């Protein structure tokens, strides 16, 4: 069974990485919202999404290596089902995002739960093989899932205006990021969130001083937490 799951994780990672070549997605269609968002406040610069290339490559290479060299390693077993869920949902996400922002937001949070669940169960002794790529994946999803809430909330005109929703998304991403770093101190988590916030700072600089300023402060905080995690690695082991 472990061999089957290990290879299923690799297959899911490969599918996840190949889907963008088949589906073109440049963000939610502004016309899909009752309150159109042609240039959202809570939207990082396009170049920040280049991080997906690193995430895809790192996950494909390491899940293949894990399937070949660590299929019978007990410390690799606990995280695999969680990562499998995140990757399978991720492979379907682009298709859903083209049709529904609401369902895409729900799915990205399921992806986040799977990635974070895998991160908490990843073997601490294999940072580059598991904790690094899963941490980068989980960190980026933390930012992306939070921003999705802002886009949906503002796009449907629920309760608050667009700037307020952007602030809510930033606070949520920072709270989750700080919590993850406090529990596991995986630097890739903070680096991914910080990268998203740098992109958001640049994009929001001519839209909202509040959002740009908060994003900049958050990016610096994530960088500090990442450096601290490198200097003082977490001794915490994976949970069963």
Short mmCIF file of C-alpha atoms in Angstrom, two decimals:
data_model
loop_
_atom_site.label_atom_id
_atom_site.label_comp_id
_atom_site.label_asym_id
_atom_site.label_seq_id
_atom_site.Cartn_x
_atom_site.Cartn_y
_atom_site.Cartn_z
CA UNK A 1 0.00 0.00 0.00
CA UNK A 2 2.80 2.44 0.85
CA UNK A 3 4.39 1.85 -2.53
CA UNK A 4 1.07 2.57 -4.25
CA UNK A 5 0.55 5.77 -2.26
CA UNK A 6 4.12 6.93 -2.89
CA UNK A 7 3.74 6.55 -6.64
CA UNK A 8 0.26 8.07 -6.54
CA UNK A 9 1.76 11.16 -4.88
CA UNK A 10 4.34 11.43 -7.66
CA UNK A 11 1.68 10.97 -10.34
CA UNK A 12 -0.46 13.66 -8.72
CA UNK A 13 2.54 16.02 -8.49
CA UNK A 14 3.31 15.45 -12.16
CA UNK A 15 -0.31 16.05 -13.17
CA UNK A 16 -0.39 19.15 -10.98
CA UNK A 17 2.70 20.51 -12.74
CA UNK A 18 1.46 19.70 -16.26
CA UNK A 19 -2.04 21.16 -16.00
CA UNK A 20 -0.89 24.78 -16.53
CA UNK A 21 0.43 23.76 -19.96
CA UNK A 22 -3.08 22.65 -20.91
CA UNK A 23 -5.10 25.38 -19.20
CA UNK A 24 -4.44 29.09 -19.51
CA UNK A 25 -5.40 30.99 -16.37
CA UNK A 26 -4.58 34.64 -15.73
CA UNK A 27 -6.75 35.16 -12.69
CA UNK A 28 -10.47 35.20 -12.08
CA UNK A 29 -12.51 36.82 -14.85
CA UNK A 30 -13.60 40.25 -13.53
CA UNK A 31 -16.95 39.75 -15.25
CA UNK A 32 -17.57 36.66 -13.14
CA UNK A 33 -18.29 38.88 -10.13
CA UNK A 34 -21.50 40.86 -9.55
CA UNK A 35 -19.16 43.70 -8.55
CA UNK A 36 -16.49 43.51 -11.31
CA UNK A 37 -12.85 43.76 -10.20
CA UNK A 38 -10.84 44.76 -13.30
CA UNK A 39 -7.76 45.61 -11.22
CA UNK A 40 -8.14 44.14 -7.70
CA UNK A 41 -6.40 45.71 -4.73
CA UNK A 42 -5.74 42.25 -3.26
CA UNK A 43 -3.78 40.93 -6.22
CA UNK A 44 0.03 40.48 -6.29
CA UNK A 45 2.04 41.48 -9.33
CA UNK A 46 2.04 38.89 -12.10
CA UNK A 47 5.72 38.06 -11.72
CA UNK A 48 5.15 36.74 -8.19
CA UNK A 49 3.30 33.76 -9.67
CA UNK A 50 6.58 32.56 -11.16
CA UNK A 51 7.10 30.84 -7.81
CA UNK A 52 4.80 28.11 -9.11
CA UNK A 53 7.60 26.97 -11.42
CA UNK A 54 9.85 26.28 -8.43
CA UNK A 55 7.01 24.64 -6.49
CA UNK A 56 6.10 22.34 -9.39
CA UNK A 57 9.69 21.34 -10.12
CA UNK A 58 10.62 20.77 -6.48
CA UNK A 59 7.52 18.68 -5.80
CA UNK A 60 7.89 16.54 -8.93
CA UNK A 61 11.58 15.83 -8.34
CA UNK A 62 11.25 15.10 -4.62
CA UNK A 63 8.10 12.97 -4.83
CA UNK A 64 9.80 10.90 -7.53
CA UNK A 65 12.89 10.56 -5.35
CA UNK A 66 10.77 9.64 -2.35
CA UNK A 67 8.91 6.98 -4.35
CA UNK A 68 12.18 5.44 -5.51
CA UNK A 69 14.39 5.74 -2.45
CA UNK A 70 12.04 6.16 0.52
CA UNK A 71 9.01 4.02 -0.27
CA UNK A 72 9.72 1.85 2.79
CA UNK A 73 10.97 4.62 5.07
CA UNK A 74 8.45 4.80 7.96
CA UNK A 75 8.96 8.54 8.58
CA UNK A 76 7.76 9.23 5.04
CA UNK A 77 4.42 7.47 5.48
CA UNK A 78 2.37 9.93 7.59
CA UNK A 79 2.56 12.96 5.29
CA UNK A 80 1.84 11.23 1.98
CA UNK A 81 -1.99 10.93 2.17
CA UNK A 82 -2.27 14.62 3.09
CA UNK A 83 0.01 15.70 0.27
CA UNK A 84 -1.88 13.45 -2.13
CA UNK A 85 -5.13 15.25 -1.31
CA UNK A 86 -3.53 18.66 -1.86
CA UNK A 87 -2.02 17.63 -5.19
CA UNK A 88 -5.13 15.92 -6.57
CA UNK A 89 -7.25 18.93 -5.71
CA UNK A 90 -4.54 21.18 -7.12
CA UNK A 91 -4.57 19.32 -10.43
CA UNK A 92 -8.30 20.05 -10.75
CA UNK A 93 -8.15 23.60 -9.44
CA UNK A 94 -7.41 25.46 -12.68
CA UNK A 95 -10.36 23.85 -14.45
CA UNK A 96 -12.66 24.88 -11.61
CA UNK A 97 -11.20 28.40 -11.37
CA UNK A 98 -12.13 29.06 -14.98
CA UNK A 99 -15.77 28.41 -14.12
CA UNK A 100 -16.36 29.52 -10.53
CA UNK A 101 -14.40 31.76 -8.16
CA UNK A 102 -16.43 30.53 -5.20
CA UNK A 103 -15.73 26.85 -5.81
CA UNK A 104 -12.11 27.65 -6.60
CA UNK A 105 -11.80 29.43 -3.26
CA UNK A 106 -13.27 26.42 -1.46
CA UNK A 107 -10.87 24.09 -3.25
CA UNK A 108 -7.80 26.19 -2.54
CA UNK A 109 -8.58 26.01 1.17
CA UNK A 110 -8.87 22.23 0.87
CA UNK A 111 -5.47 22.30 -0.83
CA UNK A 112 -4.14 24.42 2.03
CA UNK A 113 -5.43 21.95 4.63
CA UNK A 114 -3.81 19.07 2.75
CA UNK A 115 -0.49 20.88 2.35
CA UNK A 116 -0.38 22.03 5.97
CA UNK A 117 -1.40 18.57 7.18
CA UNK A 118 1.46 17.11 5.14
CA UNK A 119 3.88 19.71 6.48
CA UNK A 120 3.07 18.88 10.09
CA UNK A 121 3.68 15.20 9.35
CA UNK A 122 6.77 15.65 7.18
CA UNK A 123 10.00 14.12 8.51
CA UNK A 124 12.12 16.82 10.09
CA UNK A 125 15.27 14.95 9.08
CA UNK A 126 14.51 15.35 5.35
CA UNK A 127 14.16 19.08 4.85
CA UNK A 128 15.17 19.24 1.18
CA UNK A 129 13.22 16.11 0.26
CA UNK A 130 9.95 16.91 2.04
CA UNK A 131 9.77 19.87 4.39
CA UNK A 132 11.27 22.35 1.95
CA UNK A 133 8.99 21.76 -1.06
CA UNK A 134 5.89 21.12 1.03
CA UNK A 135 6.66 24.21 3.11
CA UNK A 136 6.99 26.38 0.01
CA UNK A 137 3.73 24.93 -1.32
CA UNK A 138 1.91 25.48 1.98
CA UNK A 139 3.29 28.99 2.36
CA UNK A 140 2.19 30.09 -1.08
CA UNK A 141 -1.24 28.53 -0.56
CA UNK A 142 -1.53 30.46 2.71
CA UNK A 143 -1.22 33.72 0.81
CA UNK A 144 -3.25 32.60 -2.21
CA UNK A 145 -6.14 31.20 -0.18
CA UNK A 146 -6.34 34.35 1.93
CA UNK A 147 -6.33 36.55 -1.17
CA UNK A 148 -9.07 34.41 -2.73
CA UNK A 149 -11.34 35.26 0.18
CA UNK A 150 -10.71 38.97 -0.43
CA UNK A 151 -11.46 38.66 -4.14
CA UNK A 152 -14.69 36.76 -3.57
CA UNK A 153 -15.81 39.03 -0.72
CA UNK A 154 -15.13 42.21 -2.68
CA UNK A 155 -16.40 40.75 -5.95
CA UNK A 156 -19.74 39.92 -4.40
CA UNK A 157 -19.85 43.11 -2.36
CA UNK A 158 -20.22 41.22 0.91
CA UNK A 159 -20.21 43.51 3.96
CA UNK A 160 -17.01 45.47 3.25
CA UNK A 161 -15.35 47.45 0.48
CA UNK A 162 -12.43 46.17 -1.58
CA UNK A 163 -9.70 47.75 0.55
CA UNK A 164 -11.15 46.32 3.76
CA UNK A 165 -11.29 42.86 2.22
CA UNK A 166 -7.66 43.23 1.15
CA UNK A 167 -6.68 44.14 4.71
CA UNK A 168 -8.63 41.15 6.04
CA UNK A 169 -6.78 38.87 3.61
CA UNK A 170 -3.42 40.29 4.66
CA UNK A 171 -4.13 39.88 8.35
CA UNK A 172 -5.36 36.32 7.79
CA UNK A 173 -2.26 35.38 5.78
CA UNK A 174 0.02 36.89 8.41
CA UNK A 175 -1.75 35.23 11.33
CA UNK A 176 -1.61 31.82 9.63
CA UNK A 177 2.00 32.38 8.60
CA UNK A 178 3.06 33.37 12.11
CA UNK A 179 1.23 30.35 13.52
CA UNK A 180 2.93 27.97 11.09
CA UNK A 181 6.34 29.47 11.80
CA UNK A 182 5.75 29.29 15.56
CA UNK A 183 4.81 25.62 15.32
CA UNK A 184 7.34 24.36 12.77
CA UNK A 185 9.70 27.19 11.77
CA UNK A 186 10.10 25.99 8.18
CA UNK A 187 11.76 28.95 6.40
CA UNK A 188 10.20 28.14 3.04
CA UNK A 189 6.75 28.87 4.49
CA UNK A 190 7.69 32.42 5.44
CA UNK A 191 9.62 32.99 2.22
CA UNK A 192 6.63 32.03 0.08
CA UNK A 193 4.25 34.25 2.04
CA UNK A 194 6.78 37.08 2.01
CA UNK A 195 7.21 36.75 -1.75
CA UNK A 196 3.46 37.10 -2.25
CA UNK A 197 3.40 40.14 0.02
CA UNK A 198 6.23 41.80 -1.90
CA UNK A 199 4.19 41.41 -5.07
CA UNK A 200 1.12 42.76 -3.32
CA UNK A 201 3.10 45.74 -2.01
CA UNK A 202 4.21 46.68 -5.51
CA UNK A 203 0.78 46.17 -7.05
CA UNK A 204 -1.09 48.08 -4.33
CA UNK A 205 1.37 50.98 -4.18
CA UNK A 206 -0.77 53.10 -6.52
CA UNK A 207 -4.11 51.79 -5.26
CA UNK A 208 -4.09 51.81 -1.46
CA UNK A 209 -1.39 53.15 0.84
CA UNK A 210 -2.87 51.13 3.70
CA UNK A 211 -2.74 47.83 1.83
CA UNK A 212 0.72 48.50 0.38
CA UNK A 213 2.10 49.53 3.77
CA UNK A 214 0.63 46.55 5.60
CA UNK A 215 1.87 44.17 2.91
CA UNK A 216 5.37 45.67 3.12
CA UNK A 217 5.47 45.29 6.90
CA UNK A 218 4.22 41.73 6.55
CA UNK A 219 6.88 40.92 3.95
CA UNK A 220 9.63 42.18 6.25
CA UNK A 221 8.19 40.19 9.15
CA UNK A 222 8.14 37.01 7.06
CA UNK A 223 11.74 37.60 6.01
CA UNK A 224 12.77 38.00 9.65
CA UNK A 225 10.96 34.78 10.59
CA UNK A 226 12.59 32.93 7.68
CA UNK A 227 16.08 34.09 8.67
CA UNK A 228 15.39 33.20 12.29
CA UNK A 229 14.27 29.72 11.25
CA UNK A 230 17.49 29.20 9.29
CA UNK A 231 19.62 30.34 12.22
CA UNK A 232 17.60 28.41 14.78
CA UNK A 233 16.09 25.36 13.04
CA UNK A 234 12.98 23.87 14.59
CA UNK A 235 13.65 20.72 16.63
CA UNK A 236 10.04 19.61 16.25
CA UNK A 237 9.50 16.24 14.67
CA UNK A 238 6.65 15.11 12.47
CA UNK A 239 3.41 14.16 14.16
CA UNK A 240 2.00 10.70 13.80
#
